[in-house]
Amino acid sequence: MEKVKTGIDNINEYIGIFKDKRIGLITNNTGYNSEFKSTIDILRKSTNLTTLYSPEHGIRGDIQAGKEVESYIDLKTGIKVYSLYGKNKRPSKEILKNVDVLTFDIQDVGARFYTYLYTMSYAMESCEEFNKEFVVFDRPNPINGNDVEGNILNKNYSSFVGRYPIPQRYGLTIGETAKLFNEEFLIGCKLKVIPMKNWRREMYYEATGLSFIMPSPNMPTVDTAVVYPGTCIFEGTNISEGRGTTRPFEIIGTPWLDGFKIANIMNELKLDGVKFRPIFFTPTFSKYAGKLCEGVQIHVTDRKTYKPVKTALFLYKIIKQESKNKFQFITFEGKKLVYGIDLLAGDSILRKNEIDVNKIYKQWQEEVVKFKKLKKRYHLY
C-alpha cells in the first residue's frame, strides 16, 4: 500500500498558483510533509513567503489550550507571526497587506470543537472581503472520512468551539470542510484545495503510512482523537476529562467518584466496541491538579462499531447521577452568562434536562442522515 501524500507533498504540481504572488501561511507544529520537511521551509524555498499566522497553541505548538497567542517574530525564520487566537480571530486588512495568497496547512482531528476549523473559516471570510486567494493543503481526517455522529449545532450556540451547524464528528478532510464552509455558509472566497494522493475515506490515520504529529498539546495519539468527539463535553463540567495525564479524553474522573461502580455500570450497558476500566490518576495541571482522582478509562476495542458520542452521553449521564450535588457546569462571564457545555454540545439539552440517552441519540442520528447526504457533495476522494 502506497503511503499517503498530503497536500503539501504535492505542491510542485500546483506551483503555478503561487508564481509572482506574496504568500501568507497559517500553520502550526503539524505543518510538515511526509518527509518531515516543514511547510514553512517548503514555502520559503519555493515561493515568496512573507507572513505567518498562528492558531491556538502557537505556530510551533508550544502554548497550552485556551492561552491567548500574541503576535511575535519567529526566531527560526525572522518572519512576523500574527496571532489568530485571542483578541483578533479574523485576519484584518492590515495584517494581510503583504499577502496575495493565504495558505492553510494544519492537521485537524475530525471533531466540531477543534478551533482550527474556525480559524480557517475566519481567514476565508477575510480573503473574500479583501480579495485574496485562499489555498488549503489537504490532510487526512485521522478518524476516517465516512463516519458521522452527533447533533447538528444549534446556531444560537455558535462559538469558537462550534461555529457552524455540523455534527460533532463530520467525516470530512480539512480541505473538504473548507469547501463545505465556503458553499453552504456563503463565505464565497476564491478557494483552492491542493488534494492528497492515495488517501481513502475508510482510513484511520495509522493506515496512511504517515507519522502522527500531535495537533495540540492534549491530542497525543490517534486513540485520543477517536474518543474526543464524545468526551470533549466533559470540558464544560467540573469532571476531569484527563487533561494533565498521558491519556487525555480517554480518562474521566474526579476526587469523589467510585470508578469501580461506574465501570461496572458502563460495562453492563454492553455498548459497541468499548470497555471501561476503573482507574486512579493525579493530573499534573488543569482540573484537580495534584489531587488523586478516581474514575474510568475508556478502552476502544473495535473502532468500526464504537460510537464516541453515544458512549460519552451514557458516561455523562452516569457520572452526573453518581456525583449528585457535587456535579457542576463551568460558566464564562461576559456580556451574558455562558455555559461551556452548551457551546460544546451545540445546544442546551444536556444541561437543562435529565437526559434519555436513547431518545436524544435517535433524534441526533436523524440529523446525521441529512448531513451525510450533504457532505457527499464536497467529497474529493
Short mmCIF file of C-alpha atoms in Angstrom, two decimals:
data_model
loop_
_atom_site.label_atom_id
_atom_site.label_comp_id
_atom_site.label_asym_id
_atom_site.label_seq_id
_atom_site.Cartn_x
_atom_site.Cartn_y
_atom_site.Cartn_z
CA MET A 1 0.00 0.00 0.00
CA GLU A 2 1.41 3.37 -1.00
CA LYS A 3 1.92 5.99 1.68
CA VAL A 4 -0.50 8.90 1.60
CA LYS A 5 0.87 12.14 0.16
CA THR A 6 -0.63 15.20 1.83
CA GLY A 7 -1.41 18.44 0.03
CA ILE A 8 1.95 20.00 0.86
CA ASP A 9 3.68 16.90 -0.57
CA ASN A 10 2.07 17.74 -3.92
CA ILE A 11 2.89 21.45 -4.04
CA ASN A 12 5.15 21.20 -7.10
CA GLU A 13 2.20 20.09 -9.23
CA TYR A 14 0.37 23.29 -8.27
CA ILE A 15 3.27 25.71 -8.05
CA GLY A 16 1.75 27.96 -10.70
CA ILE A 17 -0.82 29.10 -8.14
CA PHE A 18 1.96 30.82 -6.22
CA LYS A 19 4.02 32.29 -9.07
CA ASP A 20 4.77 36.01 -8.64
CA LYS A 21 2.48 36.12 -5.58
CA ARG A 22 3.18 37.09 -1.97
CA ILE A 23 2.28 34.15 0.26
CA GLY A 24 0.91 34.01 3.80
CA LEU A 25 0.73 30.78 5.78
CA ILE A 26 -1.49 29.68 8.67
CA THR A 27 0.17 26.66 10.24
CA ASN A 28 1.42 25.04 13.41
CA ASN A 29 3.66 22.19 14.53
CA THR A 30 1.75 19.72 12.30
CA GLY A 31 2.77 21.60 9.14
CA TYR A 32 5.20 19.00 7.76
CA ASN A 33 5.26 16.91 4.61
CA SER A 34 5.69 13.14 4.62
CA GLU A 35 9.48 13.52 4.63
CA PHE A 36 9.41 15.74 7.74
CA LYS A 37 10.18 18.95 5.88
CA SER A 38 8.23 21.84 7.39
CA THR A 39 5.64 23.66 5.32
CA ILE A 40 7.26 26.93 6.39
CA ASP A 41 10.60 25.86 4.92
CA ILE A 42 9.00 24.41 1.78
CA LEU A 43 7.14 27.65 1.06
CA ARG A 44 10.19 29.76 1.89
CA LYS A 45 12.18 27.82 -0.68
CA SER A 46 9.58 27.56 -3.45
CA THR A 47 7.51 30.75 -3.03
CA ASN A 48 7.72 34.31 -1.75
CA LEU A 49 6.60 33.60 1.84
CA THR A 50 6.08 36.96 3.51
CA THR A 51 3.90 36.37 6.58
CA LEU A 52 2.98 33.68 9.12
CA TYR A 53 -0.23 33.34 11.14
CA SER A 54 -0.72 31.42 14.36
CA PRO A 55 -3.82 29.50 15.54
CA GLU A 56 -4.48 28.29 19.09
CA HIS A 57 -1.38 26.69 20.67
CA GLY A 58 1.05 28.80 18.60
CA ILE A 59 2.86 28.23 15.34
CA ARG A 60 5.22 25.73 16.96
CA GLY A 61 2.59 24.08 19.22
CA ASP A 62 4.18 25.44 22.38
CA ILE A 63 1.16 27.10 24.04
CA GLN A 64 -1.44 25.32 26.20
CA ALA A 65 -5.17 25.22 25.46
CA GLY A 66 -7.07 28.47 25.95
CA LYS A 67 -3.98 30.64 26.36
CA GLU A 68 -4.01 33.75 24.18
CA VAL A 69 -1.37 33.86 21.48
CA GLU A 70 0.43 37.15 20.94
CA SER A 71 1.98 38.32 17.67
CA TYR A 72 5.74 37.87 17.53
CA ILE A 73 8.77 37.28 15.30
CA ASP A 74 9.50 33.61 14.53
CA LEU A 75 13.08 33.11 15.75
CA LYS A 76 13.91 30.44 13.17
CA THR A 77 12.85 32.42 10.09
CA GLY A 78 12.70 36.04 11.21
CA ILE A 79 9.20 36.26 9.69
CA LYS A 80 6.44 38.16 11.52
CA VAL A 81 3.82 35.88 13.08
CA TYR A 82 0.36 37.34 13.59
CA SER A 83 -1.93 35.74 16.14
CA LEU A 84 -5.35 34.47 15.08
CA TYR A 85 -6.20 33.26 18.58
CA GLY A 86 -7.05 35.76 21.28
CA LYS A 87 -8.37 39.26 20.66
CA ASN A 88 -8.20 39.01 16.86
CA LYS A 89 -9.51 35.78 15.37
CA ARG A 90 -10.23 37.30 11.96
CA PRO A 91 -7.27 38.50 9.84
CA SER A 92 -7.52 42.26 9.34
CA LYS A 93 -6.75 44.17 6.16
CA GLU A 94 -3.61 45.46 7.87
CA ILE A 95 -2.10 42.04 8.62
CA LEU A 96 -2.96 40.79 5.12
CA LYS A 97 -1.39 43.78 3.35
CA ASN A 98 1.71 41.84 2.26
CA VAL A 99 -0.23 38.78 1.09
CA ASP A 100 -1.85 37.87 -2.24
CA VAL A 101 -2.46 34.18 -1.45
CA LEU A 102 -3.20 32.99 2.08
CA THR A 103 -2.45 29.30 2.62
CA PHE A 104 -3.52 26.89 5.37
CA ASP A 105 -1.73 23.72 6.46
CA ILE A 106 -2.86 22.31 9.81
CA GLN A 107 -3.84 18.79 10.86
CA ASP A 108 -7.30 18.71 12.37
CA VAL A 109 -8.93 15.80 14.24
CA GLY A 110 -12.39 15.46 12.67
CA ALA A 111 -14.33 16.92 15.61
CA ARG A 112 -16.53 20.03 15.58
CA PHE A 113 -14.97 21.51 18.73
CA TYR A 114 -11.49 21.97 17.25
CA THR A 115 -10.74 25.68 16.92
CA TYR A 116 -8.50 25.26 13.86
CA LEU A 117 -11.64 24.84 11.75
CA TYR A 118 -12.89 28.28 12.69
CA THR A 119 -9.50 29.95 12.38
CA MET A 120 -9.70 28.68 8.81
CA SER A 121 -13.26 29.94 8.31
CA TYR A 122 -12.46 33.45 9.62
CA ALA A 123 -9.43 33.57 7.34
CA MET A 124 -11.61 32.55 4.40
CA GLU A 125 -14.03 35.38 5.21
CA SER A 126 -11.19 37.90 5.30
CA CYS A 127 -9.88 36.62 1.98
CA GLU A 128 -13.30 37.15 0.45
CA GLU A 129 -13.56 40.64 1.93
CA PHE A 130 -10.07 41.77 0.91
CA ASN A 131 -9.92 39.93 -2.43
CA LYS A 132 -7.20 37.41 -1.54
CA GLU A 133 -6.94 33.82 -2.72
CA PHE A 134 -7.17 31.04 -0.12
CA VAL A 135 -5.37 27.71 -0.55
CA VAL A 136 -5.77 24.66 1.71
CA PHE A 137 -3.12 21.93 1.70
CA ASP A 138 -5.34 18.93 2.40
CA ARG A 139 -4.66 16.38 5.15
CA PRO A 140 -6.31 13.13 6.32
CA ASN A 141 -9.21 13.07 8.70
CA PRO A 142 -7.47 10.93 11.35
CA ILE A 143 -10.70 9.16 12.39
CA ASN A 144 -11.77 8.37 8.79
CA GLY A 145 -13.85 10.22 6.24
CA ASN A 146 -17.00 8.12 6.38
CA ASP A 147 -18.36 8.02 9.91
CA VAL A 148 -20.64 10.83 11.08
CA GLU A 149 -22.14 11.11 14.56
CA GLY A 150 -23.81 13.61 16.87
CA ASN A 151 -26.18 16.53 16.65
CA ILE A 152 -26.19 19.42 14.22
CA LEU A 153 -25.13 22.54 16.15
CA ASN A 154 -27.96 24.94 17.01
CA LYS A 155 -26.92 28.34 15.59
CA ASN A 156 -27.95 30.01 18.86
CA TYR A 157 -24.94 28.32 20.44
CA SER A 158 -22.40 29.27 17.79
CA SER A 159 -18.91 29.93 19.20
CA PHE A 160 -15.23 29.37 18.53
CA VAL A 161 -15.67 25.72 19.55
CA GLY A 162 -18.59 25.26 17.18
CA ARG A 163 -19.33 27.96 14.67
CA TYR A 164 -21.48 26.20 12.06
CA PRO A 165 -24.31 23.62 12.01
CA ILE A 166 -22.20 20.49 11.55
CA PRO A 167 -22.15 17.34 13.75
CA GLN A 168 -19.57 16.54 16.44
CA ARG A 169 -17.98 14.00 14.07
CA TYR A 170 -18.37 15.18 10.49
CA GLY A 171 -16.34 12.78 8.34
CA LEU A 172 -14.56 15.25 6.05
CA THR A 173 -10.96 16.21 5.43
CA ILE A 174 -9.88 19.77 6.25
CA GLY A 175 -9.96 20.66 2.55
CA GLU A 176 -13.43 19.19 2.07
CA THR A 177 -14.57 21.06 5.18
CA ALA A 178 -13.28 24.31 3.67
CA LYS A 179 -15.30 23.63 0.52
CA LEU A 180 -18.44 22.93 2.56
CA PHE A 181 -17.96 26.09 4.65
CA ASN A 182 -17.37 28.15 1.53
CA GLU A 183 -20.52 26.99 -0.24
CA GLU A 184 -23.04 26.10 2.46
CA PHE A 185 -22.31 29.03 4.77
CA LEU A 186 -21.91 31.52 1.93
CA ILE A 187 -18.32 32.61 2.53
CA GLY A 188 -17.66 32.70 -1.20
CA CYS A 189 -13.89 33.21 -1.19
CA LYS A 190 -11.53 32.25 -4.03
CA LEU A 191 -10.77 28.78 -2.66
CA LYS A 192 -8.36 26.16 -3.95
CA VAL A 193 -7.74 22.82 -2.24
CA ILE A 194 -4.50 21.03 -3.07
CA PRO A 195 -5.54 17.38 -2.68
CA MET A 196 -3.82 14.36 -1.20
CA LYS A 197 -2.83 11.22 -3.06
CA ASN A 198 -3.55 7.62 -2.01
CA TRP A 199 -5.96 8.55 0.79
CA ARG A 200 -9.18 6.57 1.10
CA ARG A 201 -12.23 7.51 3.12
CA GLU A 202 -12.20 4.43 5.35
CA MET A 203 -8.66 5.13 6.58
CA TYR A 204 -7.81 5.87 10.18
CA TYR A 205 -4.54 7.76 10.46
CA GLU A 206 -2.40 4.67 11.14
CA ALA A 207 -3.35 3.31 7.71
CA THR A 208 -1.90 6.33 5.89
CA GLY A 209 1.74 5.41 6.48
CA LEU A 210 2.31 8.90 7.88
CA SER A 211 3.64 9.64 11.35
CA PHE A 212 1.05 11.21 13.63
CA ILE A 213 2.20 14.61 14.90
CA MET A 214 0.29 15.90 17.93
CA PRO A 215 -2.10 18.59 16.57
CA SER A 216 -2.32 20.18 20.03
CA PRO A 217 -0.79 19.52 23.47
CA ASN A 218 -3.72 17.39 24.65
CA MET A 219 -4.16 15.35 21.46
CA PRO A 220 -1.20 12.96 21.77
CA THR A 221 -2.44 9.96 19.78
CA VAL A 222 -4.98 8.77 17.24
CA ASP A 223 -6.66 6.94 20.14
CA THR A 224 -7.28 10.36 21.71
CA ALA A 225 -8.86 11.62 18.51
CA VAL A 226 -11.15 8.58 18.35
CA VAL A 227 -12.78 9.30 21.74
CA TYR A 228 -12.57 13.11 21.55
CA PRO A 229 -15.84 13.75 19.60
CA GLY A 230 -17.66 12.36 22.64
CA THR A 231 -15.72 13.05 25.83
CA CYS A 232 -14.90 16.66 24.97
CA ILE A 233 -18.29 17.55 26.53
CA PHE A 234 -16.77 16.97 29.97
CA GLU A 235 -14.71 20.14 29.45
CA GLY A 236 -17.93 22.02 30.16
CA THR A 237 -18.25 20.46 33.62
CA ASN A 238 -16.20 20.11 36.79
CA ILE A 239 -15.41 16.50 35.83
CA SER A 240 -11.79 15.99 34.72
CA GLU A 241 -11.50 14.99 31.07
CA GLY A 242 -7.98 13.73 31.75
CA ARG A 243 -6.02 16.86 30.90
CA GLY A 244 -2.78 16.71 32.83
CA THR A 245 -2.48 12.94 32.27
CA THR A 246 -0.87 10.97 29.46
CA ARG A 247 -4.32 9.86 28.18
CA PRO A 248 -6.49 12.99 27.94
CA PHE A 249 -10.11 12.38 26.94
CA GLU A 250 -9.69 8.63 27.47
CA ILE A 251 -9.57 9.11 31.26
CA ILE A 252 -12.56 10.67 33.02
CA GLY A 253 -12.93 11.20 36.76
CA THR A 254 -12.87 13.32 39.94
CA PRO A 255 -11.66 13.04 43.55
CA TRP A 256 -15.13 11.85 44.70
CA LEU A 257 -16.27 9.23 42.17
CA ASP A 258 -16.31 5.45 42.60
CA GLY A 259 -14.56 4.29 39.44
CA PHE A 260 -15.29 0.60 40.09
CA LYS A 261 -19.02 1.28 40.28
CA ILE A 262 -19.06 3.48 37.16
CA ALA A 263 -17.01 0.95 35.19
CA ASN A 264 -19.44 -1.82 36.16
CA ILE A 265 -22.50 0.25 35.20
CA MET A 266 -20.97 1.24 31.85
CA ASN A 267 -19.84 -2.29 31.02
CA GLU A 268 -23.31 -3.63 31.83
CA LEU A 269 -24.69 -1.38 29.07
CA LYS A 270 -22.72 -3.51 26.58
CA LEU A 271 -22.05 -0.55 24.27
CA ASP A 272 -20.49 -1.49 20.95
CA GLY A 273 -16.71 -1.54 20.63
CA VAL A 274 -15.78 -0.29 24.10
CA LYS A 275 -14.88 -1.45 27.62
CA PHE A 276 -14.37 0.54 30.81
CA ARG A 277 -11.76 0.06 33.50
CA PRO A 278 -11.61 1.75 36.91
CA ILE A 279 -8.57 3.99 37.26
CA PHE A 280 -6.82 6.28 39.72
CA PHE A 281 -4.92 9.31 38.36
CA THR A 282 -3.40 12.57 39.53
CA PRO A 283 -3.49 15.38 36.93
CA THR A 284 -0.34 17.49 36.71
CA PHE A 285 -2.35 20.53 35.58
CA SER A 286 -5.91 21.65 34.75
CA LYS A 287 -8.79 20.35 36.92
CA TYR A 288 -7.72 18.81 40.23
CA ALA A 289 -4.02 19.32 39.56
CA GLY A 290 -2.02 17.40 42.15
CA LYS A 291 -5.11 15.70 43.60
CA LEU A 292 -5.83 11.98 43.44
CA CYS A 293 -8.83 11.32 41.21
CA GLU A 294 -10.85 8.18 40.60
CA GLY A 295 -12.83 7.36 37.50
CA VAL A 296 -12.71 5.25 34.38
CA GLN A 297 -10.52 4.76 31.37
CA ILE A 298 -12.23 4.22 28.02
CA HIS A 299 -10.75 1.30 26.09
CA VAL A 300 -11.91 1.18 22.46
CA THR A 301 -11.92 -2.47 21.44
CA ASP A 302 -13.39 -2.07 17.94
CA ARG A 303 -13.24 1.26 16.14
CA LYS A 304 -15.63 0.07 13.43
CA THR A 305 -18.52 -0.31 15.86
CA TYR A 306 -17.52 2.19 18.57
CA LYS A 307 -19.71 5.30 18.79
CA PRO A 308 -17.81 8.04 20.67
CA VAL A 309 -20.76 10.43 21.02
CA LYS A 310 -23.25 7.78 22.16
CA THR A 311 -20.71 6.35 24.62
CA ALA A 312 -19.97 9.77 26.10
CA LEU A 313 -23.67 10.56 26.53
CA PHE A 314 -24.16 7.46 28.67
CA LEU A 315 -20.98 8.16 30.63
CA TYR A 316 -22.06 11.77 31.19
CA LYS A 317 -25.46 10.65 32.50
CA ILE A 318 -24.00 8.05 34.88
CA ILE A 319 -21.27 10.35 36.23
CA LYS A 320 -23.74 13.19 36.75
CA GLN A 321 -26.05 10.86 38.67
CA GLU A 322 -23.23 9.46 40.81
CA SER A 323 -21.80 12.92 41.53
CA LYS A 324 -25.14 14.22 42.86
CA ASN A 325 -24.78 17.77 44.22
CA LYS A 326 -21.02 17.83 43.60
CA PHE A 327 -21.59 17.99 39.84
CA GLN A 328 -21.28 21.50 38.39
CA PHE A 329 -21.31 23.18 34.99
CA ILE A 330 -18.49 25.53 34.06
CA THR A 331 -19.58 29.04 33.10
CA PHE A 332 -17.95 32.01 31.40
CA GLU A 333 -18.78 35.58 32.37
CA GLY A 334 -19.07 38.07 29.53
CA LYS A 335 -21.94 40.14 28.17
CA LYS A 336 -24.09 37.25 29.37
CA LEU A 337 -23.57 34.06 31.34
CA VAL A 338 -22.45 31.26 29.02
CA TYR A 339 -22.34 27.57 29.90
CA GLY A 340 -19.39 25.74 28.36
CA ILE A 341 -21.34 22.53 27.88
CA ASP A 342 -23.94 24.37 25.77
CA LEU A 343 -21.21 25.55 23.40
CA LEU A 344 -19.60 22.11 23.20
CA ALA A 345 -22.89 20.25 22.81
CA GLY A 346 -24.17 22.91 20.41
CA ASP A 347 -27.39 23.04 22.39
CA SER A 348 -28.63 23.37 25.98
CA ILE A 349 -30.28 19.94 26.06
CA LEU A 350 -27.55 18.24 28.12
CA ARG A 351 -27.64 20.95 30.77
CA LYS A 352 -31.37 21.53 31.08
CA ASN A 353 -32.71 18.01 31.03
CA GLU A 354 -32.32 14.71 32.81
CA ILE A 355 -31.43 13.09 29.56
CA ASP A 356 -32.93 10.00 27.99
CA VAL A 357 -29.82 8.98 26.06
CA ASN A 358 -31.51 6.61 23.64
CA LYS A 359 -34.19 9.18 22.77
CA ILE A 360 -31.69 12.02 22.29
CA TYR A 361 -29.31 9.87 20.30
CA LYS A 362 -32.05 8.66 17.98
CA GLN A 363 -33.01 12.27 17.30
CA TRP A 364 -29.39 13.21 16.70
CA GLN A 365 -28.86 10.31 14.28
CA GLU A 366 -31.81 11.53 12.23
CA GLU A 367 -29.91 14.81 11.84
CA VAL A 368 -26.82 12.82 10.82
CA VAL A 369 -28.66 11.19 7.91
CA LYS A 370 -29.31 14.62 6.39
CA PHE A 371 -25.72 15.75 6.92
CA LYS A 372 -24.33 12.59 5.31
CA LYS A 373 -26.21 13.42 2.12
CA LEU A 374 -24.96 17.00 2.23
CA LYS A 375 -21.32 16.18 2.85
CA LYS A 376 -21.08 13.87 -0.19
CA ARG A 377 -21.28 16.94 -2.42
CA TYR A 378 -17.89 18.01 -1.10
CA HIS A 379 -16.02 14.71 -1.23
CA LEU A 380 -12.70 14.95 -3.06
CA TYR A 381 -11.85 11.26 -2.64
#
